[in-house]
PDB file of C-alpha atoms in Angstrom:
ATOM      1  CA  MET A  13     -28.931 -47.436-114.942  1.00  0.00           C
ATOM      2  CA  PRO A  14     -26.388 -48.412-117.680  1.00  0.00           C
ATOM      3  CA  ASN A  15     -22.928 -49.519-116.729  1.00  0.00           C
ATOM      4  CA  ALA A  16     -21.378 -46.492-115.130  1.00  0.00           C
ATOM      5  CA  PRO A  17     -17.693 -45.409-115.135  1.00  0.00           C
ATOM      6  CA  GLN A  18     -15.512 -45.982-112.125  1.00  0.00           C
ATOM      7  CA  ALA A  19     -16.626 -42.756-110.390  1.00  0.00           C
ATOM      8  CA  ASP A  20     -20.261 -43.674-110.404  1.00  0.00           C
ATOM      9  CA  PHE A  21     -22.200 -46.123-108.285  1.00  0.00           C
ATOM     10  CA  ALA A  22     -25.237 -48.347-108.412  1.00  0.00           C
ATOM     11  CA  ILE A  23     -28.106 -48.487-105.967  1.00  0.00           C
ATOM     12  CA  HIS A  24     -30.946 -50.939-105.749  1.00  0.00           C
ATOM     13  CA  ALA A  25     -28.879 -53.167-107.967  1.00  0.00           C
ATOM     14  CA  LEU A  26     -29.553 -56.141-105.701  1.00  0.00           C
ATOM     15  CA  ALA A  27     -31.781 -56.856-102.744  1.00  0.00           C
ATOM     16  CA  ALA A  28     -32.369 -59.919-100.632  1.00  0.00           C
ATOM     17  CA  ALA A  29     -34.965 -60.730 -98.039  1.00  0.00           C
ATOM     18  CA  LEU A  30     -34.024 -60.406 -94.408  1.00  0.00           C
ATOM     19  CA  PRO A  31     -34.674 -63.446 -92.250  1.00  0.00           C
ATOM     20  CA  ALA A  32     -37.842 -63.454 -90.056  1.00  0.00           C
ATOM     21  CA  GLY A  33     -37.138 -63.955 -86.384  1.00  0.00           C
ATOM     22  CA  GLU A  34     -37.162 -62.291 -83.029  1.00  0.00           C
ATOM     23  CA  ALA A  35     -33.456 -61.412 -82.937  1.00  0.00           C
ATOM     24  CA  PRO A  36     -31.813 -59.388 -85.768  1.00  0.00           C
ATOM     25  CA  PRO A  37     -29.311 -61.491 -87.775  1.00  0.00           C
ATOM     26  CA  GLU A  38     -25.632 -61.134 -86.953  1.00  0.00           C
ATOM     27  CA  TRP A  39     -24.605 -61.799 -90.550  1.00  0.00           C
ATOM     28  CA  ILE A  40     -26.552 -60.683 -93.631  1.00  0.00           C
ATOM     29  CA  ALA A  41     -26.066 -61.507 -97.295  1.00  0.00           C
ATOM     30  CA  ILE A  42     -25.158 -58.237 -99.020  1.00  0.00           C
ATOM     31  CA  PHE A  43     -24.881 -60.023-102.363  1.00  0.00           C
ATOM     32  CA  PRO A  44     -26.693 -63.375-102.383  1.00  0.00           C
ATOM     33  CA  GLN A  45     -24.199 -64.642-104.850  1.00  0.00           C
ATOM     34  CA  VAL A  46     -20.849 -63.469-106.239  1.00  0.00           C
ATOM     35  CA  GLY A  47     -19.739 -63.357-109.885  1.00  0.00           C
ATOM     36  CA  ARG A  48     -22.021 -62.375-112.742  1.00  0.00           C
ATOM     37  CA  ILE A  49     -25.510 -61.300-111.669  1.00  0.00           C
ATOM     38  CA  GLU A  50     -28.572 -59.776-113.349  1.00  0.00           C
ATOM     39  CA  THR A  51     -31.273 -57.505-111.868  1.00  0.00           C
ATOM     40  CA  ARG A  52     -34.967 -57.675-112.670  1.00  0.00           C
ATOM     41  CA  ASP A  53     -34.703 -54.612-114.829  1.00  0.00           C
ATOM     42  CA  GLY A  54     -32.049 -56.118-117.036  1.00  0.00           C
ATOM     43  CA  ARG A  55     -28.852 -54.641-115.596  1.00  0.00           C
ATOM     44  CA  THR A  56     -25.780 -56.956-115.101  1.00  0.00           C
ATOM     45  CA  TYR A  57     -22.890 -56.738-112.774  1.00  0.00           C
ATOM     46  CA  ASP A  58     -19.809 -58.714-111.897  1.00  0.00           C
ATOM     47  CA  VAL A  59     -19.593 -58.999-108.057  1.00  0.00           C
ATOM     48  CA  ASP A  60     -15.882 -59.175-107.327  1.00  0.00           C
ATOM     49  CA  ALA A  61     -15.909 -60.244-103.653  1.00  0.00           C
ATOM     50  CA  THR A  62     -12.083 -60.210-103.392  1.00  0.00           C
ATOM     51  CA  ALA A  63     -11.926 -56.578-104.519  1.00  0.00           C
ATOM     52  CA  LEU A  64     -14.767 -55.464-102.286  1.00  0.00           C
ATOM     53  CA  ILE A  65     -13.267 -57.150 -99.187  1.00  0.00           C
ATOM     54  CA  ALA A  66      -9.768 -55.825 -99.931  1.00  0.00           C
ATOM     55  CA  ARG A  67     -11.117 -52.190-100.330  1.00  0.00           C
ATOM     56  CA  PHE A  68     -13.084 -52.594 -97.080  1.00  0.00           C
ATOM     57  CA  LYS A  69      -9.975 -53.683 -95.203  1.00  0.00           C
ATOM     58  CA  ALA A  70      -7.845 -51.000 -96.689  1.00  0.00           C
ATOM     59  CA  ASP A  71     -10.361 -48.236 -95.793  1.00  0.00           C
ATOM     60  CA  GLY A  72     -10.780 -49.456 -92.220  1.00  0.00           C
ATOM     61  CA  VAL A  73     -14.170 -47.854 -92.140  1.00  0.00           C
ATOM     62  CA  ALA A  74     -17.424 -49.605 -91.129  1.00  0.00           C
ATOM     63  CA  VAL A  75     -20.097 -49.609 -93.861  1.00  0.00           C
ATOM     64  CA  PRO A  76     -23.365 -47.998 -92.750  1.00  0.00           C
ATOM     65  CA  ILE A  77     -26.876 -49.617 -93.088  1.00  0.00           C
ATOM     66  CA  ASP A  78     -29.371 -46.890 -93.642  1.00  0.00           C
ATOM     67  CA  VAL A  79     -33.024 -46.700 -94.745  1.00  0.00           C
ATOM     68  CA  ASN A  80     -33.938 -46.367 -98.437  1.00  0.00           C
ATOM     69  CA  HIS A  81     -30.386 -45.374 -99.412  1.00  0.00           C
ATOM     70  CA  SER A  82     -30.443 -42.202 -97.393  1.00  0.00           C
ATOM     71  CA  THR A  83     -26.649 -42.085 -97.424  1.00  0.00           C
ATOM     72  CA  HIS A  84     -26.721 -41.798-101.201  1.00  0.00           C
ATOM     73  CA  HIS A  85     -29.419 -39.084-101.241  1.00  0.00           C
ATOM     74  CA  ALA A  86     -27.892 -37.130 -98.368  1.00  0.00           C
ATOM     75  CA  ALA A  87     -24.661 -36.888-100.240  1.00  0.00           C
ATOM     76  CA  ARG A  88     -26.422 -34.814-102.908  1.00  0.00           C
ATOM     77  CA  THR A  89     -28.375 -32.471-100.579  1.00  0.00           C
ATOM     78  CA  GLY A  90     -26.283 -32.406 -97.412  1.00  0.00           C
ATOM     79  CA  ALA A  91     -29.118 -33.769 -95.362  1.00  0.00           C
ATOM     80  CA  ARG A  92     -28.759 -36.139 -92.452  1.00  0.00           C
ATOM     81  CA  ALA A  93     -28.458 -39.837 -93.118  1.00  0.00           C
ATOM     82  CA  ASP A  94     -28.462 -41.647 -89.820  1.00  0.00           C
ATOM     83  CA  ALA A  95     -27.241 -45.258 -89.774  1.00  0.00           C
ATOM     84  CA  VAL A  96     -29.521 -47.872 -88.206  1.00  0.00           C
ATOM     85  CA  ALA A  97     -26.647 -50.416 -88.135  1.00  0.00           C
ATOM     86  CA  TRP A  98     -23.034 -50.873 -89.020  1.00  0.00           C
ATOM     87  CA  ILE A  99     -21.180 -53.559 -91.012  1.00  0.00           C
ATOM     88  CA  ASN A 100     -17.851 -54.314 -89.339  1.00  0.00           C
ATOM     89  CA  GLU A 101     -16.676 -57.365 -91.281  1.00  0.00           C
ATOM     90  CA  LEU A 102     -17.082 -58.915 -94.750  1.00  0.00           C
ATOM     91  CA  ARG A 103     -16.732 -62.546 -95.726  1.00  0.00           C
ATOM     92  CA  VAL A 104     -17.762 -64.951 -98.458  1.00  0.00           C
ATOM     93  CA  GLU A 105     -19.860 -67.813 -97.139  1.00  0.00           C
ATOM     94  CA  GLY A 106     -22.033 -70.275 -99.044  1.00  0.00           C
ATOM     95  CA  GLY A 107     -21.379 -68.426-102.281  1.00  0.00           C
ATOM     96  CA  ALA A 108     -22.647 -65.128-100.917  1.00  0.00           C
ATOM     97  CA  LEU A 109     -20.827 -61.911 -99.836  1.00  0.00           C
ATOM     98  CA  GLN A 110     -21.872 -61.474 -96.172  1.00  0.00           C
ATOM     99  CA  GLY A 111     -21.519 -58.645 -93.743  1.00  0.00           C
ATOM    100  CA  LYS A 112     -21.342 -58.900 -89.896  1.00  0.00           C
ATOM    101  CA  VAL A 113     -23.777 -56.388 -88.496  1.00  0.00           C
ATOM    102  CA  GLU A 114     -23.873 -54.276 -85.301  1.00  0.00           C
ATOM    103  CA  TRP A 115     -27.566 -53.380 -85.108  1.00  0.00           C
ATOM    104  CA  LEU A 116     -28.532 -50.046 -83.460  1.00  0.00           C
ATOM    105  CA  ALA A 117     -31.787 -49.571 -81.543  1.00  0.00           C
ATOM    106  CA  GLU A 118     -33.616 -48.105 -84.551  1.00  0.00           C
ATOM    107  CA  GLY A 119     -32.558 -50.943 -86.788  1.00  0.00           C
ATOM    108  CA  LYS A 120     -33.689 -53.544 -84.354  1.00  0.00           C
ATOM    109  CA  SER A 121     -37.042 -51.700 -84.052  1.00  0.00           C
ATOM    110  CA  LEU A 122     -37.586 -51.563 -87.821  1.00  0.00           C
ATOM    111  CA  LEU A 123     -36.833 -55.273 -88.145  1.00  0.00           C
ATOM    112  CA  ALA A 124     -39.086 -56.227 -85.243  1.00  0.00           C
ATOM    113  CA  ALA A 125     -41.949 -54.277 -86.800  1.00  0.00           C
ATOM    114  CA  LYS A 126     -41.196 -55.890 -90.209  1.00  0.00           C
ATOM    115  CA  SER A 127     -41.326 -52.419 -91.721  1.00  0.00           C
ATOM    116  CA  TYR A 128     -38.395 -53.370 -94.050  1.00  0.00           C
ATOM    117  CA  ARG A 129     -37.860 -56.911 -95.210  1.00  0.00           C
ATOM    118  CA  PHE A 130     -35.024 -56.477 -97.766  1.00  0.00           C
ATOM    119  CA  ILE A 131     -31.591 -55.018 -98.150  1.00  0.00           C
ATOM    120  CA  SER A 132     -29.937 -53.359-101.116  1.00  0.00           C
ATOM    121  CA  PRO A 133     -26.170 -52.492-101.486  1.00  0.00           C
ATOM    122  CA  ASP A 134     -24.950 -49.113-102.773  1.00  0.00           C
ATOM    123  CA  PHE A 135     -21.634 -49.795-104.602  1.00  0.00           C
ATOM    124  CA  PHE A 136     -19.189 -48.379-107.076  1.00  0.00           C
ATOM    125  CA  HIS A 137     -18.231 -50.265-110.243  1.00  0.00           C
ATOM    126  CA  THR A 138     -16.152 -50.044-113.408  1.00  0.00           C
ATOM    127  CA  SER A 139     -17.601 -49.333-116.857  1.00  0.00           C
ATOM    128  CA  GLU A 140     -17.690 -53.071-117.414  1.00  0.00           C
ATOM    129  CA  GLY A 141     -19.880 -53.505-114.302  1.00  0.00           C
ATOM    130  CA  VAL A 142     -17.242 -54.996-111.978  1.00  0.00           C
ATOM    131  CA  THR A 143     -17.839 -53.987-108.414  1.00  0.00           C
ATOM    132  CA  THR A 144     -15.040 -52.042-106.703  1.00  0.00           C
ATOM    133  CA  TRP A 145     -16.312 -50.464-103.448  1.00  0.00           C
ATOM    134  CA  LEU A 146     -19.226 -51.078-101.111  1.00  0.00           C
ATOM    135  CA  ARG A 147     -20.258 -47.615 -99.846  1.00  0.00           C
ATOM    136  CA  SER A 148     -23.440 -48.475 -97.904  1.00  0.00           C
ATOM    137  CA  VAL A 149     -26.304 -50.912 -97.508  1.00  0.00           C
ATOM    138  CA  ALA A 150     -29.955 -49.941 -97.277  1.00  0.00           C
ATOM    139  CA  LEU A 151     -33.100 -51.428 -95.694  1.00  0.00           C
ATOM    140  CA  VAL A 152     -35.661 -51.333 -98.481  1.00  0.00           C
ATOM    141  CA  THR A 153     -39.209 -52.594 -99.119  1.00  0.00           C
ATOM    142  CA  ALA A 154     -38.820 -53.843-102.750  1.00  0.00           C
ATOM    143  CA  PRO A 155     -35.995 -56.017-104.018  1.00  0.00           C
ATOM    144  CA  ALA A 156     -34.356 -55.351-107.405  1.00  0.00           C
ATOM    145  CA  LEU A 157     -33.073 -58.865-107.980  1.00  0.00           C
ATOM    146  CA  GLY A 158     -35.600 -61.608-108.484  1.00  0.00           C
ATOM    147  CA  GLY A 159     -35.203 -65.308-108.083  1.00  0.00           C
ATOM    148  CA  GLN A 160     -32.714 -64.990-105.152  1.00  0.00           C
ATOM    149  CA  LYS A 161     -33.036 -67.012-101.939  1.00  0.00           C
ATOM    150  CA  ALA A 162     -33.643 -65.185 -98.654  1.00  0.00           C
ATOM    151  CA  LEU A 163     -30.744 -64.506 -96.411  1.00  0.00           C
ATOM    152  CA  ALA A 164     -31.008 -67.880 -94.666  1.00  0.00           C
ATOM    153  CA  ALA A 165     -27.211 -67.873 -94.161  1.00  0.00           C
ATOM    154  CA  ALA A 166     -27.675 -64.819 -91.936  1.00  0.00           C
ATOM    155  CA  SER A 167     -30.427 -66.269 -89.737  1.00  0.00           C
ATOM    156  CA  SER A 168     -29.892 -67.877 -86.395  1.00  0.00           C
ATOM    157  CA  GLN A 169     -31.307 -71.104 -87.836  1.00  0.00           C
ATOM    158  CA  GLU A 170     -28.708 -71.124 -90.588  1.00  0.00           C
ATOM    159  CA  SER A 171     -25.962 -70.361 -88.089  1.00  0.00           C
ATOM    160  CA  LYS A 172     -27.018 -73.478 -86.161  1.00  0.00           C
ATOM    161  CA  MET A 173     -27.089 -75.483 -89.395  1.00  0.00           C
ATOM    162  CA  GLU A 174     -23.556 -74.342 -90.253  1.00  0.00           C
ATOM    163  CA  LYS A 175     -22.288 -75.321 -86.837  1.00  0.00           C
ATOM    164  CA  LEU A 176     -24.050 -78.678 -87.046  1.00  0.00           C
ATOM    165  CA  ALA A 177     -22.503 -79.302 -90.494  1.00  0.00           C
ATOM    166  CA  ALA A 178     -19.051 -78.508 -89.124  1.00  0.00           C
ATOM    167  CA  ALA A 179     -19.565 -80.878 -86.142  1.00  0.00           C
ATOM    168  CA  LEU A 180     -20.660 -83.697 -88.460  1.00  0.00           C
ATOM    169  CA  GLY A 181     -17.848 -83.085 -90.970  1.00  0.00           C
ATOM    170  CA  VAL A 182     -20.366 -82.214 -93.677  1.00  0.00           C
ATOM    171  CA  THR A 183     -19.543 -79.736 -96.427  1.00  0.00           C
ATOM    172  CA  ALA A 184     -20.608 -76.189 -95.556  1.00  0.00           C
ATOM    173  CA  GLY A 185     -23.984 -75.222 -97.077  1.00  0.00           C
ATOM    174  CA  ALA A 186     -25.285 -78.832 -97.021  1.00  0.00           C
ATOM    175  CA  ASN A 187     -29.042 -79.206 -96.986  1.00  0.00           C
ATOM    176  CA  GLU A 188     -31.183 -80.585 -94.240  1.00  0.00           C
ATOM    177  CA  ALA A 189     -31.352 -84.042 -95.907  1.00  0.00           C
ATOM    178  CA  ALA A 190     -27.564 -84.301 -95.978  1.00  0.00           C
ATOM    179  CA  LEU A 191     -27.360 -83.365 -92.309  1.00  0.00           C
ATOM    180  CA  LEU A 192     -29.946 -85.909 -91.346  1.00  0.00           C
ATOM    181  CA  THR A 193     -28.112 -88.597 -93.344  1.00  0.00           C
ATOM    182  CA  ALA A 194     -24.879 -87.776 -91.449  1.00  0.00           C
ATOM    183  CA  LEU A 195     -26.685 -87.692 -88.139  1.00  0.00           C
ATOM    184  CA  ASN A 196     -28.286 -91.171 -88.706  1.00  0.00           C
ATOM    185  CA  ALA A 197     -24.957 -92.616 -89.841  1.00  0.00           C
ATOM    186  CA  GLY A 198     -23.393 -91.681 -86.515  1.00  0.00           C
ATOM    187  CA  PHE A 199     -26.447 -92.088 -84.252  1.00  0.00           C
ATOM    188  CA  VAL A 200     -25.985 -94.291 -81.185  1.00  0.00           C
ATOM    189  CA  PRO A 201     -29.153 -95.177 -79.178  1.00  0.00           C
ATOM    190  CA  LYS A 202     -29.159 -93.810 -75.659  1.00  0.00           C
ATOM    191  CA  ALA A 203     -29.513 -97.281 -74.121  1.00  0.00           C
ATOM    192  CA  VAL A 204     -26.440 -98.495 -76.006  1.00  0.00           C
ATOM    193  CA  HIS A 205     -24.502 -95.322 -75.072  1.00  0.00           C
ATOM    194  CA  ASP A 206     -25.417 -95.709 -71.420  1.00  0.00           C
ATOM    195  CA  GLU A 207     -24.419 -99.390 -71.373  1.00  0.00           C
ATOM    196  CA  ALA A 208     -21.099 -98.641 -72.997  1.00  0.00           C
ATOM    197  CA  VAL A 209     -20.331 -95.895 -70.466  1.00  0.00           C
ATOM    198  CA  SER A 210     -21.310 -98.206 -67.566  1.00  0.00           C
ATOM    199  CA  LYS A 211     -19.008-100.963 -68.837  1.00  0.00           C
ATOM    200  CA  LEU A 212     -16.181 -98.534 -69.327  1.00  0.00           C
ATOM    201  CA  SER A 213     -16.653 -97.205 -65.856  1.00  0.00           C
ATOM    202  CA  ALA A 214     -16.639-100.744 -64.384  1.00  0.00           C
ATOM    203  CA  SER A 215     -13.557-101.652 -66.400  1.00  0.00           C
ATOM    204  CA  GLU A 216     -11.728 -98.562 -65.159  1.00  0.00           C
ATOM    205  CA  THR A 217     -12.641 -99.392 -61.545  1.00  0.00           C
ATOM    206  CA  LYS A 218     -11.487-102.953 -61.952  1.00  0.00           C
ATOM    207  CA  LEU A 219      -8.211-101.868 -63.542  1.00  0.00           C
ATOM    208  CA  LYS A 220      -7.567 -99.429 -60.636  1.00  0.00           C
ATOM    209  CA  ASP A 221      -8.205-102.218 -58.156  1.00  0.00           C
ATOM    210  CA  ILE A 222      -5.765-104.453 -59.912  1.00  0.00           C
ATOM    211  CA  GLU A 223      -3.158-101.678 -60.056  1.00  0.00           C
ATOM    212  CA  ASP A 224      -3.651-100.943 -56.262  1.00  0.00           C
ATOM    213  CA  ALA A 225      -3.316-104.611 -55.379  1.00  0.00           C
ATOM    214  CA  SER A 226      -0.164-104.916 -57.506  1.00  0.00           C
ATOM    215  CA  ARG A 227       1.420-101.866 -55.850  1.00  0.00           C
ATOM    216  CA  LYS A 228       0.506-103.161 -52.376  1.00  0.00           C
ATOM    217  CA  ALA A 229       2.156-106.513 -53.109  1.00  0.00           C
ATOM    218  CA  ARG A 230       5.282-104.812 -54.376  1.00  0.00           C
ATOM    219  CA  VAL A 231       5.396-102.445 -51.359  1.00  0.00           C
ATOM    220  CA  ASP A 232       4.915-105.283 -48.863  1.00  0.00           C
ATOM    221  CA  ALA A 233       7.675-107.288 -50.412  1.00  0.00           C
ATOM    222  CA  LEU A 234      10.074-104.329 -50.342  1.00  0.00           C
ATOM    223  CA  ILE A 235       9.244-103.393 -46.691  1.00  0.00           C
ATOM    224  CA  GLU A 236       9.418-107.019 -45.479  1.00  0.00           C
ATOM    225  CA  GLY A 237      12.730-107.433 -47.327  1.00  0.00           C
ATOM    226  CA  ALA A 238      14.154-104.317 -45.613  1.00  0.00           C
ATOM    227  CA  LEU A 239      13.040-105.566 -42.212  1.00  0.00           C
ATOM    228  CA  LYS A 240      14.619-108.969 -42.791  1.00  0.00           C
ATOM    229  CA  ASP A 241      17.932-107.307 -43.829  1.00  0.00           C
ATOM    230  CA  LYS A 242      17.846-105.063 -40.735  1.00  0.00           C
ATOM    231  CA  LYS A 243      17.786-101.982 -42.877  1.00  0.00           C
ATOM    232  CA  ILE A 244      14.752-100.532 -41.120  1.00  0.00           C
ATOM    233  CA  LEU A 245      13.253-100.963 -37.634  1.00  0.00           C
ATOM    234  CA  PRO A 246       9.727-102.404 -37.202  1.00  0.00           C
ATOM    235  CA  ALA A 247       8.565 -99.054 -35.893  1.00  0.00           C
ATOM    236  CA  GLU A 248       9.525 -97.538 -39.343  1.00  0.00           C
ATOM    237  CA  LYS A 249       7.464 -99.978 -41.336  1.00  0.00           C
ATOM    238  CA  ASP A 250       4.297 -97.838 -41.670  1.00  0.00           C
ATOM    239  CA  HIS A 251       6.396 -94.678 -42.467  1.00  0.00           C
ATOM    240  CA  TYR A 252       8.078 -96.321 -45.444  1.00  0.00           C
ATOM    241  CA  ALA A 253       4.806 -97.904 -46.586  1.00  0.00           C
ATOM    242  CA  ARG A 254       3.211 -94.386 -46.710  1.00  0.00           C
ATOM    243  CA  LEU A 255       6.148 -93.088 -48.747  1.00  0.00           C
ATOM    244  CA  CYS A 256       5.421 -95.850 -51.383  1.00  0.00           C
ATOM    245  CA  ALA A 257       1.861 -94.635 -51.971  1.00  0.00           C
ATOM    246  CA  THR A 258       2.674 -93.534 -55.545  1.00  0.00           C
ATOM    247  CA  ASP A 259       4.802 -95.247 -58.214  1.00  0.00           C
ATOM    248  CA  SER A 260       7.438 -92.505 -57.973  1.00  0.00           C
ATOM    249  CA  GLY A 261       7.447 -92.819 -54.197  1.00  0.00           C
ATOM    250  CA  TYR A 262       7.912 -96.571 -54.375  1.00  0.00           C
ATOM    251  CA  GLU A 263      10.869 -96.115 -56.759  1.00  0.00           C
ATOM    252  CA  SER A 264      12.442 -93.588 -54.499  1.00  0.00           C
ATOM    253  CA  VAL A 265      12.099 -95.846 -51.329  1.00  0.00           C
ATOM    254  CA  LYS A 266      13.427 -98.793 -53.319  1.00  0.00           C
ATOM    255  CA  ALA A 267      16.577 -96.834 -54.354  1.00  0.00           C
ATOM    256  CA  LEU A 268      17.024 -95.494 -50.768  1.00  0.00           C
ATOM    257  CA  LEU A 269      16.817 -99.005 -49.234  1.00  0.00           C
ATOM    258  CA  ALA A 270      19.129-100.452 -51.803  1.00  0.00           C
ATOM    259  CA  ALA A 271      21.833 -97.963 -50.816  1.00  0.00           C
ATOM    260  CA  LYS A 272      21.087 -98.301 -47.048  1.00  0.00           C
ATOM    261  CA  SER A 273      23.367-100.311 -44.748  1.00  0.00           C
ATOM    262  CA  PRO A 274      21.828-102.670 -42.124  1.00  0.00           C
ATOM    263  CA  ALA A 275      21.021-100.782 -38.921  1.00  0.00           C
ATOM    264  CA  LEU A 276      21.658-103.959 -36.788  1.00  0.00           C
ATOM    265  CA  THR A 277      23.958-106.829 -37.343  1.00  0.00           C
ATOM    266  CA  LYS A 278      22.320-110.242 -37.425  1.00  0.00           C
ATOM    267  CA  SER A 279      22.529-111.887 -34.021  1.00  0.00           C
ATOM    268  CA  GLY A 280      22.275-115.440 -35.174  1.00  0.00           C
ATOM    269  CA  LEU A 281      19.533-116.116 -32.582  1.00  0.00           C
ATOM    270  CA  ASP A 282      16.625-116.579 -35.005  1.00  0.00           C
ATOM    271  CA  ASP A 283      17.145-120.337 -35.160  1.00  0.00           C
ATOM    272  CA  LYS A 284      18.131-120.974 -31.550  1.00  0.00           C
ATOM    273  CA  LYS A 285      16.181-123.376 -29.310  1.00  0.00           C
ATOM    274  CA  GLU A 286      14.431-122.555 -25.982  1.00  0.00           C
ATOM    275  CA  PRO A 287      16.654-122.589 -22.854  1.00  0.00           C
ATOM    276  CA  GLY A 288      17.349-126.038 -21.363  1.00  0.00           C
ATOM    277  CA  ASP A 289      20.293-128.329 -21.346  1.00  0.00           C
ATOM    278  CA  GLY A 290      22.606-125.456 -22.313  1.00  0.00           C
ATOM    279  CA  ALA A 291      20.546-124.510 -25.417  1.00  0.00           C
ATOM    280  CA  MET A 292      20.387-120.890 -26.599  1.00  0.00           C
ATOM    281  CA  PRO A 293      17.366-119.093 -24.943  1.00  0.00           C
ATOM    282  CA  ALA A 294      14.576-117.510 -26.990  1.00  0.00           C
ATOM    283  CA  PRO A 295      15.370-114.144 -28.570  1.00  0.00           C
ATOM    284  CA  ALA A 296      13.205-112.246 -26.118  1.00  0.00           C
ATOM    285  CA  LEU A 297      14.857-113.912 -23.085  1.00  0.00           C
ATOM    286  CA  LEU A 298      18.300-113.389 -24.578  1.00  0.00           C
ATOM    287  CA  ALA A 299      17.569-109.750 -25.163  1.00  0.00           C
ATOM    288  CA  ALA A 300      16.457-109.286 -21.511  1.00  0.00           C
ATOM    289  CA  GLU A 301      19.573-111.090 -20.270  1.00  0.00           C
ATOM    290  CA  ALA A 302      21.793-108.922 -22.580  1.00  0.00           C
ATOM    291  CA  GLN A 303      20.128-105.693 -21.209  1.00  0.00           C
ATOM    292  CA  LYS A 304      20.835-106.848 -17.689  1.00  0.00           C
ATOM    293  CA  LEU A 305      24.609-107.386 -18.502  1.00  0.00           C
ATOM    294  CA  VAL A 306      24.756-103.829 -19.809  1.00  0.00           C
ATOM    295  CA  ALA A 307      22.844-102.455 -16.730  1.00  0.00           C
ATOM    296  CA  ASP A 308      25.207-104.347 -14.344  1.00  0.00           C
ATOM    297  CA  GLY A 309      28.221-102.928 -16.208  1.00  0.00           C
ATOM    298  CA  LYS A 310      29.366-106.304 -17.429  1.00  0.00           C
ATOM    299  CA  ALA A 311      29.102-105.213 -21.107  1.00  0.00           C
ATOM    300  CA  LEU A 312      29.698-101.913 -22.766  1.00  0.00           C
ATOM    301  CA  ASN A 313      26.648-102.005 -25.081  1.00  0.00           C
ATOM    302  CA  ILE A 314      23.852-104.353 -26.127  1.00  0.00           C
ATOM    303  CA  PHE A 315      25.830-105.652 -29.141  1.00  0.00           C
ATOM    304  CA  ASP A 316      28.747-106.768 -26.876  1.00  0.00           C
ATOM    305  CA  ALA A 317      26.248-108.333 -24.407  1.00  0.00           C
ATOM    306  CA  VAL A 318      24.558-110.336 -27.168  1.00  0.00           C
ATOM    307  CA  ALA A 319      27.921-111.517 -28.550  1.00  0.00           C
ATOM    308  CA  ALA A 320      29.054-112.609 -25.035  1.00  0.00           C
ATOM    309  CA  LEU A 321      25.814-114.550 -24.366  1.00  0.00           C
ATOM    310  CA  GLU A 322      25.948-116.206 -27.754  1.00  0.00           C
ATOM    311  CA  LYS A 323      29.450-117.363 -27.049  1.00  0.00           C
ATOM    312  CA  LYS A 324      28.415-118.585 -23.505  1.00  0.00           C
ATOM    313  CA  TYR A 325      25.548-120.682 -24.704  1.00  0.00           C
ATOM    314  CA  SER A 326      27.366-121.981 -27.804  1.00  0.00           C
ATOM    315  CA  ALA A 327      30.130-123.316 -25.466  1.00  0.00           C
ATOM    316  CA  ALA A 328      27.508-124.886 -23.135  1.00  0.00           C
ATOM    317  CA  ALA A 329      25.864-126.584 -25.971  1.00  0.00           C
TER     318      ALA A 329
END
């Protein structure tokens, strides 16, 4: 077919092999390459991927995949032209114009039986051969374009290769040798990997132990200081220690104790000697004697009783 005007279209202009495999490909190469192409019978076209994608998006209509261009022939006779799949998205990948395919049951069956191994686009073009609109794509048995690679980019294997290339930071479309080189460059033997993981785990455990010991030392110092300053009672020690279980808890308790006034005044009995020859009795004995003064009504409270006894024994000394 010579270059046709805008209103005409070309069929069997191109064809590419469908990938062999159990599952039908999600992406197929409608045009194995973009730009200037030539068919086996001498026709030339200029595949304008930008224009084809723009028209596809503007139409908002899925492109049918039929058998032997039945869509084209049915348009002339009014006959049925059932689709065996639908193309719902176009993209340029690896230098090819690809279509994302939703395969129907019949399409899957034809591919599984290997009844059709190639595809061929049905497209409109200008008089200069520049593609303008992709109307349909057909499953065919004979390609029109020779020397073109099969649709590897649409196979599951190629999809895996693309993902591997992306993960390795290799340019899309890189061959197997380039991927193997990248893999070897970043390869770490399992034994080395396991040893590194083990050492890292041990280091993390050691660091946690150090952090826990450091926090405990800080908490103990804070609590003992509060006890010494009479800001908390011995019975409250464990309660405040639990509040210091986290760094934020420790800081909160520290601020609370800093603002807290002593609960008991210092008695001055800590350094007193045991009773005898007028010496101040031991704290436990002094406390018992003070409680007796309060019980006998000789002192209003424990603080007054302690003060009276302290005065008594100081004078005796």
